[in-house]
mmCIF file of C-alpha atoms and ligand atoms in Angstrom:
data_model
loop_
_atom_site.group_PDB
_atom_site.id
_atom_site.type_symbol
_atom_site.label_atom_id
_atom_site.label_comp_id
_atom_site.label_asym_id
_atom_site.label_seq_id
_atom_site.Cartn_x
_atom_site.Cartn_y
_atom_site.Cartn_z
ATOM 1 C CA MET A 1 19.175 -0.286 2.120
ATOM 2 C CA ALA A 2 18.527 2.018 -0.594
ATOM 3 C CA THR A 3 19.236 5.037 1.389
ATOM 4 C CA ARG A 4 22.501 4.467 3.051
ATOM 5 C CA ALA A 5 24.081 4.547 -0.348
ATOM 6 C CA ALA A 6 21.787 7.305 -1.548
ATOM 7 C CA ALA A 7 22.826 9.423 1.401
ATOM 8 C CA ALA A 8 26.428 8.603 0.636
ATOM 9 C CA ALA A 9 25.818 9.694 -2.938
ATOM 10 C CA ARG A 10 24.483 13.032 -1.771
ATOM 11 C CA HIS A 11 27.394 13.485 0.621
ATOM 12 C CA PRO A 12 30.216 11.958 -1.364
ATOM 13 C CA ALA A 13 33.605 11.470 0.172
ATOM 14 C CA PRO A 14 35.621 14.642 -0.327
ATOM 15 C CA HIS A 15 37.301 14.609 -3.692
ATOM 16 C CA ALA A 16 41.006 14.364 -3.916
ATOM 17 C CA ASP A 17 42.725 17.676 -4.502
ATOM 18 C CA ALA A 18 41.284 19.037 -7.730
ATOM 19 C CA ARG A 19 44.737 20.189 -8.753
ATOM 20 C CA ASP A 20 45.960 16.613 -8.746
ATOM 21 C CA PRO A 21 47.034 16.176 -12.403
ATOM 22 C CA SER A 22 45.871 12.571 -12.410
ATOM 23 C CA LEU A 23 42.328 13.862 -12.079
ATOM 24 C CA THR A 24 42.339 16.309 -14.946
ATOM 25 C CA ARG A 25 41.501 13.672 -17.533
ATOM 26 C CA ARG A 26 38.408 12.553 -15.650
ATOM 27 C CA PRO A 27 35.113 13.887 -16.996
ATOM 28 C CA CYS A 28 33.525 16.327 -14.626
ATOM 29 C CA SER A 29 30.756 14.646 -12.699
ATOM 30 C CA VAL A 30 27.606 14.402 -14.783
ATOM 31 C CA HIS A 31 24.521 16.292 -13.749
ATOM 32 C CA VAL A 32 22.132 14.007 -11.884
ATOM 33 C CA ARG A 33 18.779 14.360 -13.574
ATOM 34 C CA VAL A 34 17.021 11.438 -11.894
ATOM 35 C CA PRO A 35 18.336 10.760 -8.380
ATOM 36 C CA PHE A 36 18.100 7.224 -7.063
ATOM 37 C CA LEU A 37 15.805 8.208 -4.216
ATOM 38 C CA ASP A 38 14.327 11.529 -3.150
ATOM 39 C CA LEU A 39 14.329 11.518 0.657
ATOM 40 C CA GLN A 40 13.104 15.125 0.920
ATOM 41 C CA ALA A 41 9.874 14.762 -1.042
ATOM 42 C CA PRO A 42 7.983 12.605 1.492
ATOM 43 C CA HIS A 43 8.771 15.094 4.215
ATOM 44 C CA HIS A 44 7.762 18.052 2.057
ATOM 45 C CA GLU A 45 4.425 16.394 1.480
ATOM 46 C CA LEU A 46 3.923 15.704 5.200
ATOM 47 C CA ARG A 47 5.869 18.570 6.705
ATOM 48 C CA ALA A 48 3.020 20.182 8.626
ATOM 49 C CA GLU A 49 1.852 16.880 10.120
ATOM 50 C CA ILE A 50 5.391 15.840 11.061
ATOM 51 C CA ASP A 51 6.151 19.228 12.637
ATOM 52 C CA ALA A 52 2.972 18.942 14.698
ATOM 53 C CA ALA A 53 3.804 15.379 15.754
ATOM 54 C CA ILE A 54 7.284 16.382 16.930
ATOM 55 C CA ALA A 55 5.931 19.443 18.742
ATOM 56 C CA ASP A 56 3.453 17.168 20.471
ATOM 57 C CA VAL A 57 6.328 15.039 21.801
ATOM 58 C CA LEU A 58 8.036 18.140 23.182
ATOM 59 C CA ASP A 59 4.811 19.354 24.776
ATOM 60 C CA ARG A 60 4.265 16.000 26.430
ATOM 61 C CA GLY A 61 7.851 16.000 27.726
ATOM 62 C CA TRP A 62 8.011 12.185 27.721
ATOM 63 C CA PHE A 63 10.572 10.694 25.387
ATOM 64 C CA ILE A 64 11.010 6.948 25.966
ATOM 65 C CA ARG A 65 8.367 4.203 26.364
ATOM 66 C CA GLY A 66 5.407 6.557 26.280
ATOM 67 C CA GLN A 67 1.919 6.692 24.845
ATOM 68 C CA LEU A 68 3.014 7.466 21.294
ATOM 69 C CA LEU A 69 5.049 4.257 21.155
ATOM 70 C CA GLU A 70 2.064 2.339 22.498
ATOM 71 C CA ALA A 71 -0.195 3.911 19.890
ATOM 72 C CA PHE A 72 2.221 3.165 17.052
ATOM 73 C CA GLU A 73 2.642 -0.430 18.211
ATOM 74 C CA ALA A 74 -1.129 -0.957 18.209
ATOM 75 C CA GLU A 75 -1.572 0.696 14.810
ATOM 76 C CA PHE A 76 1.259 -1.183 13.116
ATOM 77 C CA ALA A 77 0.093 -4.527 14.553
ATOM 78 C CA GLN A 78 -3.377 -3.850 13.196
ATOM 79 C CA TYR A 79 -1.955 -2.801 9.843
ATOM 80 C CA CYS A 80 0.001 -6.056 9.521
ATOM 81 C CA GLY A 81 -2.854 -8.181 10.855
ATOM 82 C CA VAL A 82 -1.090 -9.478 13.990
ATOM 83 C CA ARG A 83 -1.709 -9.130 17.717
ATOM 84 C CA HIS A 84 1.590 -7.546 18.771
ATOM 85 C CA THR A 85 4.204 -5.065 17.630
ATOM 86 C CA VAL A 86 7.239 -4.156 19.709
ATOM 87 C CA GLY A 87 8.950 -0.957 18.600
ATOM 88 C CA LEU A 88 12.742 -1.229 18.635
ATOM 89 C CA SER A 89 15.883 0.718 17.823
ATOM 90 C CA ASN A 90 16.507 -0.669 14.299
ATOM 91 C CA GLY A 91 16.012 -3.657 12.038
ATOM 92 C CA LEU A 92 19.197 -5.481 12.999
ATOM 93 C CA ASP A 93 18.266 -5.337 16.695
ATOM 94 C CA ALA A 94 14.761 -6.531 15.813
ATOM 95 C CA LEU A 95 16.133 -9.629 14.039
ATOM 96 C CA HIS A 96 18.685 -10.251 16.777
ATOM 97 C CA LEU A 97 16.304 -9.917 19.722
ATOM 98 C CA VAL A 98 13.774 -12.368 18.283
ATOM 99 C CA LEU A 99 16.526 -14.978 17.934
ATOM 100 C CA ARG A 100 17.616 -14.263 21.537
ATOM 101 C CA ALA A 101 14.051 -14.514 22.763
ATOM 102 C CA TRP A 102 13.797 -17.932 21.079
ATOM 103 C CA ASP A 103 17.011 -18.919 22.933
ATOM 104 C CA VAL A 104 18.843 -19.418 19.653
ATOM 105 C CA GLY A 105 22.542 -19.311 20.517
ATOM 106 C CA PRO A 106 25.925 -21.022 20.356
ATOM 107 C CA GLY A 107 25.819 -24.411 18.660
ATOM 108 C CA ASP A 108 22.590 -23.600 16.827
ATOM 109 C CA GLU A 109 22.213 -23.071 13.098
ATOM 110 C CA VAL A 110 19.946 -20.573 11.388
ATOM 111 C CA ILE A 111 19.252 -20.865 7.661
ATOM 112 C CA VAL A 112 19.547 -17.566 5.771
ATOM 113 C CA PRO A 113 19.494 -16.586 2.083
ATOM 114 C CA SER A 114 22.901 -16.335 0.394
ATOM 115 C CA HIS A 115 21.692 -13.165 -1.376
ATOM 116 C CA THR A 116 20.542 -10.516 1.131
ATOM 117 C CA PHE A 117 21.672 -7.448 3.017
ATOM 118 C CA VAL A 118 24.359 -8.536 5.475
ATOM 119 C CA ALA A 119 22.241 -7.584 8.533
ATOM 120 C CA THR A 120 20.197 -10.779 8.067
ATOM 121 C CA TRP A 121 23.353 -12.759 8.761
ATOM 122 C CA LEU A 122 24.724 -10.412 11.431
ATOM 123 C CA ALA A 123 21.655 -10.987 13.607
ATOM 124 C CA VAL A 124 22.463 -14.706 13.687
ATOM 125 C CA THR A 125 26.103 -14.011 14.430
ATOM 126 C CA PHE A 126 25.233 -11.626 17.310
ATOM 127 C CA ALA A 127 22.975 -14.278 18.829
ATOM 128 C CA GLY A 128 26.047 -16.555 18.890
ATOM 129 C CA ALA A 129 24.565 -18.986 16.357
ATOM 130 C CA THR A 130 25.851 -19.964 12.903
ATOM 131 C CA PRO A 131 24.291 -18.598 9.717
ATOM 132 C CA VAL A 132 23.799 -21.372 7.149
ATOM 133 C CA PRO A 133 23.348 -19.800 3.720
ATOM 134 C CA VAL A 134 21.199 -21.321 1.000
ATOM 135 C CA GLU A 135 20.753 -20.013 -2.514
ATOM 136 C CA VAL A 136 17.694 -18.063 -3.565
ATOM 137 C CA ASP A 137 15.187 -18.673 -6.338
ATOM 138 C CA PRO A 138 16.900 -17.213 -9.430
ATOM 139 C CA ALA A 139 13.667 -15.628 -10.701
ATOM 140 C CA THR A 140 12.419 -13.893 -7.541
ATOM 141 C CA TYR A 141 15.643 -13.602 -5.486
ATOM 142 C CA THR A 142 13.884 -14.913 -2.370
ATOM 143 C CA ILE A 143 14.753 -18.046 -0.407
ATOM 144 C CA ASP A 144 14.017 -21.398 -2.062
ATOM 145 C CA PRO A 145 12.002 -23.720 0.238
ATOM 146 C CA ASP A 146 13.615 -26.826 -1.302
ATOM 147 C CA ALA A 147 17.067 -25.440 -0.552
ATOM 148 C CA ILE A 148 15.990 -24.952 3.081
ATOM 149 C CA ALA A 149 14.931 -28.599 3.294
ATOM 150 C CA HIS A 150 18.360 -29.696 2.019
ATOM 151 C CA ALA A 151 20.238 -27.536 4.536
ATOM 152 C CA VAL A 152 18.431 -28.710 7.676
ATOM 153 C CA THR A 153 20.587 -30.535 10.259
ATOM 154 C CA PRO A 154 19.810 -31.615 13.838
ATOM 155 C CA ARG A 155 21.232 -28.245 14.933
ATOM 156 C CA THR A 156 18.938 -26.108 12.798
ATOM 157 C CA LYS A 157 16.670 -23.980 14.994
ATOM 158 C CA ALA A 158 15.279 -21.310 12.722
ATOM 159 C CA VAL A 159 15.108 -19.909 9.210
ATOM 160 C CA ILE A 160 15.045 -16.256 8.148
ATOM 161 C CA PRO A 161 13.296 -15.751 4.793
ATOM 162 C CA VAL A 162 13.942 -12.237 3.461
ATOM 163 C CA HIS A 163 11.253 -10.409 1.478
ATOM 164 C CA LEU A 164 13.985 -8.950 -0.673
ATOM 165 C CA TYR A 165 13.388 -5.792 -2.732
ATOM 166 C CA GLY A 166 9.803 -5.748 -1.407
ATOM 167 C CA GLN A 167 8.626 -9.129 -2.733
ATOM 168 C CA PRO A 168 7.481 -11.650 -0.105
ATOM 169 C CA ALA A 169 9.318 -14.947 -0.071
ATOM 170 C CA ASP A 170 7.285 -18.078 -0.872
ATOM 171 C CA MET A 171 5.967 -18.297 2.686
ATOM 172 C CA THR A 172 3.590 -21.183 2.042
ATOM 173 C CA GLY A 173 6.578 -23.253 0.965
ATOM 174 C CA VAL A 174 8.804 -21.962 3.777
ATOM 175 C CA MET A 175 6.204 -22.659 6.476
ATOM 176 C CA ALA A 176 5.602 -26.187 5.161
ATOM 177 C CA VAL A 177 9.321 -27.042 5.350
ATOM 178 C CA ALA A 178 9.583 -25.387 8.770
ATOM 179 C CA GLU A 179 6.667 -27.373 10.130
ATOM 180 C CA ARG A 180 8.144 -30.628 8.852
ATOM 181 C CA HIS A 181 11.429 -29.951 10.635
ATOM 182 C CA GLY A 182 10.209 -28.082 13.726
ATOM 183 C CA LEU A 183 11.889 -24.784 12.795
ATOM 184 C CA ARG A 184 10.989 -21.258 13.871
ATOM 185 C CA VAL A 185 10.431 -18.805 11.036
ATOM 186 C CA LEU A 186 11.526 -15.176 11.384
ATOM 187 C CA GLU A 187 10.574 -12.997 8.421
ATOM 188 C CA ASP A 188 13.104 -10.320 7.522
ATOM 189 C CA ALA A 189 10.486 -7.790 6.419
ATOM 190 C CA ALA A 190 12.838 -4.794 6.437
ATOM 191 C CA GLN A 191 12.060 -4.101 2.754
ATOM 192 C CA ALA A 192 8.443 -5.214 2.654
ATOM 193 C CA HIS A 193 6.126 -3.009 4.738
ATOM 194 C CA GLY A 194 2.653 -3.688 3.393
ATOM 195 C CA ALA A 195 3.607 -6.459 0.959
ATOM 196 C CA ARG A 196 1.222 -9.410 0.730
ATOM 197 C CA ASP A 197 1.569 -13.108 0.085
ATOM 198 C CA GLN A 198 -1.691 -14.972 -0.674
ATOM 199 C CA GLY A 199 -3.536 -11.890 0.588
ATOM 200 C CA ARG A 200 -1.794 -11.719 3.974
ATOM 201 C CA ARG A 201 0.621 -9.011 4.958
ATOM 202 C CA ALA A 202 4.342 -9.396 5.496
ATOM 203 C CA GLY A 203 4.737 -9.466 9.262
ATOM 204 C CA ALA A 204 1.907 -11.980 9.633
ATOM 205 C CA LEU A 205 3.398 -14.783 7.506
ATOM 206 C CA GLY A 206 5.871 -16.458 9.890
ATOM 207 C CA HIS A 207 6.152 -16.948 13.651
ATOM 208 C CA ALA A 208 7.567 -13.456 13.986
ATOM 209 C CA ALA A 209 8.839 -10.718 11.691
ATOM 210 C CA ALA A 210 11.491 -8.026 11.967
ATOM 211 C CA PHE A 211 11.027 -4.617 10.363
ATOM 212 C CA SER A 212 13.410 -1.742 9.824
ATOM 213 C CA PHE A 213 12.110 1.816 9.723
ATOM 214 C CA TYR A 214 15.413 3.198 8.461
ATOM 215 C CA PRO A 215 14.622 6.460 6.608
ATOM 216 C CA GLY A 216 14.793 5.018 3.092
ATOM 217 C CA LYS A 217 12.584 1.989 3.720
ATOM 218 C CA ASN A 218 8.976 2.042 2.486
ATOM 219 C CA LEU A 219 7.944 3.096 6.006
ATOM 220 C CA GLY A 220 10.814 5.213 7.268
ATOM 221 C CA ALA A 221 11.475 7.196 10.440
ATOM 222 C CA ILE A 222 13.664 10.310 10.641
ATOM 223 C CA GLY A 223 16.524 8.291 12.101
ATOM 224 C CA ASP A 224 17.131 4.683 13.037
ATOM 225 C CA ALA A 225 14.089 2.674 14.073
ATOM 226 C CA GLY A 226 12.724 -0.863 13.851
ATOM 227 C CA GLY A 227 10.277 -3.307 15.366
ATOM 228 C CA ILE A 228 8.872 -6.815 15.424
ATOM 229 C CA THR A 229 5.428 -8.220 14.769
ATOM 230 C CA THR A 230 4.019 -11.489 16.095
ATOM 231 C CA ASP A 231 0.882 -13.196 17.357
ATOM 232 C CA ASP A 232 2.898 -14.720 20.206
ATOM 233 C CA ALA A 233 2.324 -12.665 23.378
ATOM 234 C CA ALA A 234 5.118 -14.389 25.303
ATOM 235 C CA LEU A 235 7.591 -13.645 22.515
ATOM 236 C CA ALA A 236 6.536 -9.986 22.382
ATOM 237 C CA ASP A 237 6.983 -9.671 26.158
ATOM 238 C CA ARG A 238 10.407 -11.258 26.098
ATOM 239 C CA VAL A 239 11.610 -9.049 23.222
ATOM 240 C CA ARG A 240 10.269 -5.969 24.998
ATOM 241 C CA ARG A 241 12.122 -6.977 28.143
ATOM 242 C CA LEU A 242 15.364 -7.786 26.299
ATOM 243 C CA ALA A 243 15.226 -4.356 24.656
ATOM 244 C CA ASN A 244 14.841 -2.681 28.053
ATOM 245 C CA TYR A 245 17.921 -3.947 29.969
ATOM 246 C CA GLY A 246 16.233 -7.314 30.571
ATOM 247 C CA SER A 247 13.752 -5.565 32.849
ATOM 248 C CA SER A 248 9.976 -5.499 32.890
ATOM 249 C CA ARG A 249 9.790 -3.741 36.270
ATOM 250 C CA LYS A 250 11.989 -0.755 36.968
ATOM 251 C CA TYR A 251 15.303 -1.774 38.551
ATOM 252 C CA VAL A 252 14.406 -5.463 38.466
ATOM 253 C CA HIS A 253 16.531 -7.296 35.891
ATOM 254 C CA GLU A 254 15.328 -10.802 35.155
ATOM 255 C CA GLU A 255 18.008 -11.314 32.517
ATOM 256 C CA ALA A 256 20.936 -9.545 30.925
ATOM 257 C CA GLY A 257 19.373 -7.396 28.233
ATOM 258 C CA PHE A 258 20.128 -4.531 25.902
ATOM 259 C CA ASN A 259 18.945 -0.994 25.298
ATOM 260 C CA ALA A 260 17.163 -1.235 21.958
ATOM 261 C CA ARG A 261 14.012 0.854 22.310
ATOM 262 C CA LEU A 262 12.061 2.992 19.861
ATOM 263 C CA ASP A 263 11.768 6.581 21.095
ATOM 264 C CA GLU A 264 8.691 8.789 21.128
ATOM 265 C CA VAL A 265 9.830 11.142 18.365
ATOM 266 C CA GLN A 266 10.317 8.257 15.926
ATOM 267 C CA ALA A 267 7.038 6.649 17.000
ATOM 268 C CA ALA A 268 5.187 9.943 16.454
ATOM 269 C CA VAL A 269 6.642 10.383 12.954
ATOM 270 C CA LEU A 270 6.013 6.744 12.045
ATOM 271 C CA ARG A 271 2.343 7.131 13.002
ATOM 272 C CA VAL A 272 2.022 10.013 10.530
ATOM 273 C CA LYS A 273 3.767 8.106 7.755
ATOM 274 C CA LEU A 274 1.931 4.819 8.384
ATOM 275 C CA ARG A 275 -1.265 6.569 7.319
ATOM 276 C CA ARG A 276 0.366 7.169 3.901
ATOM 277 C CA LEU A 277 1.992 3.783 3.456
ATOM 278 C CA ASP A 278 -0.652 2.167 1.236
ATOM 279 C CA GLU A 279 -0.930 5.230 -0.979
ATOM 280 C CA TRP A 280 2.851 5.469 -1.364
ATOM 281 C CA ASN A 281 3.205 1.741 -2.014
ATOM 282 C CA ALA A 282 0.534 2.083 -4.714
ATOM 283 C CA ARG A 283 2.582 4.842 -6.342
ATOM 284 C CA ARG A 284 5.665 2.607 -6.254
ATOM 285 C CA ALA A 285 3.617 -0.109 -7.984
ATOM 286 C CA GLN A 286 2.676 2.390 -10.706
ATOM 287 C CA VAL A 287 6.338 3.234 -11.234
ATOM 288 C CA ALA A 288 7.179 -0.485 -11.417
ATOM 289 C CA ALA A 289 4.400 -1.122 -13.942
ATOM 290 C CA ARG A 290 5.589 1.809 -16.066
ATOM 291 C CA TYR A 291 9.171 0.517 -16.048
ATOM 292 C CA ALA A 292 7.993 -3.006 -16.879
ATOM 293 C CA ALA A 293 5.918 -1.816 -19.839
ATOM 294 C CA ALA A 294 8.659 0.447 -21.199
ATOM 295 C CA LEU A 295 11.420 -2.115 -20.777
ATOM 296 C CA ALA A 296 9.729 -5.248 -22.107
ATOM 297 C CA ASP A 297 12.067 -6.707 -24.770
ATOM 298 C CA GLY A 298 14.745 -4.317 -23.537
ATOM 299 C CA PRO A 299 18.382 -5.168 -22.880
ATOM 300 C CA VAL A 300 17.963 -6.249 -19.231
ATOM 301 C CA ALA A 301 16.172 -8.955 -17.240
ATOM 302 C CA LEU A 302 13.192 -7.485 -15.398
ATOM 303 C CA PRO A 303 11.991 -8.386 -11.905
ATOM 304 C CA GLN A 304 9.525 -11.267 -11.833
ATOM 305 C CA VAL A 305 6.575 -11.429 -9.488
ATOM 306 C CA ARG A 306 5.687 -14.825 -8.033
ATOM 307 C CA GLN A 307 2.095 -15.977 -8.364
ATOM 308 C CA GLY A 308 0.178 -14.906 -5.246
ATOM 309 C CA ALA A 309 2.752 -12.295 -4.204
ATOM 310 C CA GLU A 310 2.038 -8.552 -4.038
ATOM 311 C CA PRO A 311 5.391 -6.781 -3.782
ATOM 312 C CA VAL A 312 5.743 -3.219 -2.505
ATOM 313 C CA TRP A 313 8.681 -2.371 -4.768
ATOM 314 C CA HIS A 314 11.176 -1.198 -2.200
ATOM 315 C CA LEU A 315 13.599 -1.490 -5.105
ATOM 316 C CA PHE A 316 13.226 -2.062 -8.846
ATOM 317 C CA VAL A 317 16.127 -4.367 -9.648
ATOM 318 C CA VAL A 318 17.140 -5.311 -13.183
ATOM 319 C CA ARG A 319 19.877 -7.712 -14.220
ATOM 320 C CA SER A 320 22.553 -7.514 -16.882
ATOM 321 C CA ALA A 321 25.764 -9.404 -17.519
ATOM 322 C CA ALA A 322 27.214 -5.983 -18.470
ATOM 323 C CA ARG A 323 25.992 -4.340 -15.271
ATOM 324 C CA ASP A 324 28.914 -1.985 -14.678
ATOM 325 C CA ARG A 325 28.882 -0.676 -18.253
ATOM 326 C CA LEU A 326 25.122 -0.258 -18.016
ATOM 327 C CA ALA A 327 25.434 1.727 -14.783
ATOM 328 C CA ALA A 328 28.039 3.983 -16.432
ATOM 329 C CA HIS A 329 25.786 4.432 -19.473
ATOM 330 C CA LEU A 330 22.868 5.454 -17.255
ATOM 331 C CA GLU A 331 25.055 7.783 -15.232
ATOM 332 C CA ALA A 332 26.109 9.500 -18.465
ATOM 333 C CA HIS A 333 22.392 10.092 -19.074
ATOM 334 C CA GLY A 334 21.970 11.630 -15.632
ATOM 335 C CA VAL A 335 20.409 8.544 -14.059
ATOM 336 C CA GLN A 336 21.656 7.549 -10.635
ATOM 337 C CA THR A 337 21.606 3.817 -9.885
ATOM 338 C CA LEU A 338 22.796 1.659 -6.986
ATOM 339 C CA VAL A 339 23.723 -1.987 -6.483
ATOM 340 C CA HIS A 340 21.974 -4.081 -3.837
ATOM 341 C CA TYR A 341 24.408 -5.560 -3.004
ATOM 342 C CA PRO A 342 27.841 -5.506 -4.664
ATOM 343 C CA THR A 343 29.457 -8.107 -2.368
ATOM 344 C CA PRO A 344 27.588 -11.161 -1.085
ATOM 345 C CA PRO A 345 27.806 -11.710 2.688
ATOM 346 C CA HIS A 346 29.937 -14.847 2.251
ATOM 347 C CA ARG A 347 32.606 -12.769 0.505
ATOM 348 C CA GLN A 348 32.703 -10.096 3.211
ATOM 349 C CA ALA A 349 35.716 -10.022 5.525
ATOM 350 C CA ALA A 350 33.233 -10.326 8.397
ATOM 351 C CA TYR A 351 32.507 -13.877 7.238
ATOM 352 C CA ALA A 352 35.992 -14.895 6.153
ATOM 353 C CA ALA A 353 35.863 -17.721 8.693
ATOM 354 C CA LEU A 354 32.715 -19.168 7.153
ATOM 355 C CA ALA A 355 34.180 -19.793 3.727
ATOM 356 C CA PRO A 356 37.908 -19.808 4.383
ATOM 357 C CA ALA A 357 39.108 -20.840 0.959
ATOM 358 C CA ILE A 358 36.804 -19.504 -1.712
ATOM 359 C CA THR A 359 38.905 -20.083 -4.780
ATOM 360 C CA ASP A 360 37.439 -21.733 -7.874
ATOM 361 C CA ALA A 361 34.623 -23.516 -6.101
ATOM 362 C CA ASP A 362 32.373 -20.819 -4.751
ATOM 363 C CA PRO A 363 29.923 -22.487 -2.353
ATOM 364 C CA TRP A 364 27.192 -19.943 -3.244
ATOM 365 C CA PRO A 365 27.789 -19.105 -6.928
ATOM 366 C CA LEU A 366 24.321 -17.675 -7.538
ATOM 367 C CA ALA A 367 24.813 -15.095 -4.766
ATOM 368 C CA THR A 368 28.129 -14.088 -6.334
ATOM 369 C CA ARG A 369 26.584 -13.921 -9.800
ATOM 370 C CA LEU A 370 23.678 -11.770 -8.596
ATOM 371 C CA ALA A 371 26.076 -9.417 -6.840
ATOM 372 C CA ASN A 372 27.786 -8.930 -10.210
ATOM 373 C CA GLU A 373 24.631 -8.507 -12.291
ATOM 374 C CA VAL A 374 21.923 -6.683 -10.299
ATOM 375 C CA LEU A 375 21.252 -2.976 -10.734
ATOM 376 C CA SER A 376 18.640 -0.926 -8.868
ATOM 377 C CA LEU A 377 16.891 1.765 -10.910
ATOM 378 C CA PRO A 378 15.508 4.971 -9.354
ATOM 379 C CA MET A 379 12.359 4.095 -7.380
ATOM 380 C CA GLY A 380 10.084 5.843 -4.940
ATOM 381 C CA PRO A 381 6.584 7.193 -4.402
ATOM 382 C CA HIS A 382 7.642 10.641 -5.571
ATOM 383 C CA LEU A 383 9.352 9.651 -8.811
ATOM 384 C CA ALA A 384 7.686 11.556 -11.664
ATOM 385 C CA GLU A 385 6.400 9.707 -14.730
ATOM 386 C CA ARG A 386 8.599 11.757 -17.046
ATOM 387 C CA ASP A 387 11.625 10.696 -14.979
ATOM 388 C CA VAL A 388 10.604 7.049 -15.222
ATOM 389 C CA ASP A 389 10.323 7.523 -18.989
ATOM 390 C CA HIS A 390 13.737 9.179 -19.111
ATOM 391 C CA VAL A 391 15.315 6.263 -17.226
ATOM 392 C CA ALA A 392 13.605 3.727 -19.484
ATOM 393 C CA ALA A 393 14.673 5.537 -22.663
ATOM 394 C CA ALA A 394 18.263 5.802 -21.432
ATOM 395 C CA LEU A 395 18.234 2.113 -20.587
ATOM 396 C CA ARG A 396 16.798 1.096 -23.948
ATOM 397 C CA SER A 397 19.571 3.000 -25.701
ATOM 398 C CA PHE A 398 22.185 0.739 -24.092
ATOM 399 C CA ASP A 399 23.763 -1.506 -26.693
ATOM 400 C CA GLY A 400 25.277 -4.233 -24.545
ATOM 401 C CA PRO A 401 26.124 -6.858 -23.645
HETATM 402 C C1 LIG B 1 17.563 -2.459 6.191
HETATM 403 C C2 LIG B 1 17.668 -3.942 6.339
HETATM 404 C C3 LIG B 1 18.001 -4.550 7.556
HETATM 405 C C4 LIG B 1 18.529 -3.808 8.743
HETATM 406 O O1 LIG B 1 17.748 -2.775 9.210
HETATM 407 P P1 LIG B 1 18.439 -1.542 9.985
HETATM 408 O O2 LIG B 1 17.295 -0.781 10.539
HETATM 409 O O3 LIG B 1 19.236 -0.787 8.985
HETATM 410 O O4 LIG B 1 19.290 -2.159 11.055
HETATM 411 C C5 LIG B 1 17.934 -5.921 7.630
HETATM 412 N N1 LIG B 1 17.593 -6.678 6.574
HETATM 413 C C6 LIG B 1 17.292 -6.131 5.384
HETATM 414 C C7 LIG B 1 16.897 -7.023 4.244
HETATM 415 C C8 LIG B 1 17.342 -4.745 5.218
HETATM 416 O O5 LIG B 1 17.076 -4.212 4.024
#
């Protein structure tokens, strides 16, 4: 969710009245030398192709459930190495509709990581089921298969491993636990387009996967967009129907569905950008390698890659017990950073009912600790080497904690 915050950073809330005397002691905002994410650069690079793709949609005059969606679905399925893709409105709907299509609902439990973007949990909540959080592996920040095994009850129907920050979860371990307990596995691949585990792509590692094509993701549309991948034809059909008012034939409604479709403009743009995904992921990997080399023995904990995993570096997340001071230090050097995520889902008001009395005994202390310590450095396929070096030098000059 890099970009929501990045967009917010570019369009900050209006400042309080500049004449307010309480503001005069504040330093004027520091010049941003290295922005967290450059959302313009990809579209500069592809502008002619994107313009042509959008013009093509207008010329066709067909905007919903057309040939461009079909083409994108086939191309993305092939890219991930699965039989089916269903294009959808966004990543949250993609997660939610798979759970619905599996008839996961009230009384059912779905195991989720304690440390993730809140949408992973919201999908479970919207399906009417109960999210059951388990802590992540402290080295890779992805779900711990042993923790899943301990959280299974007779009500558990599914588990949602999240390929957080672009690194695939330990899917061999997750699938083994799931098989033992008869659970469905839904990958949250919203941050992992193109990532591999044991040589296979995210999207092909569970029973189904949900993707977001939100603009700042590794494969991003020019608005909200999402989709699912699966080898299960019946599941793909049911999700497609649920996303189209519960209808597979016009004006015949087999069930109460939603409107959660991917439109032709987004599909057309995604087709253009899909052709660049591997190249752009490779550039992200170069940035990550450059950071890792420059920051070895530095003042922060670096991301760790699990054996067999090939991350796509949606984010480059470091850890420090002095995170807030570090972020301020970097900001003073013109480096924009973000936190993914500052409040764990179980401490959100939305989930107050889940953990009613979090006082001294936090049920998910690692999630809380990570929320206090993680910091995302600038990352993207268009980040220049000299900017990476500037960030690394600024970070190395930090003298805490
Ligand atoms: C972005 C994201 C989502 C939600 O996707 P949207 O398209 O924004 O609804 C879900 N899970 C994770 C891990 C994400 O990063």
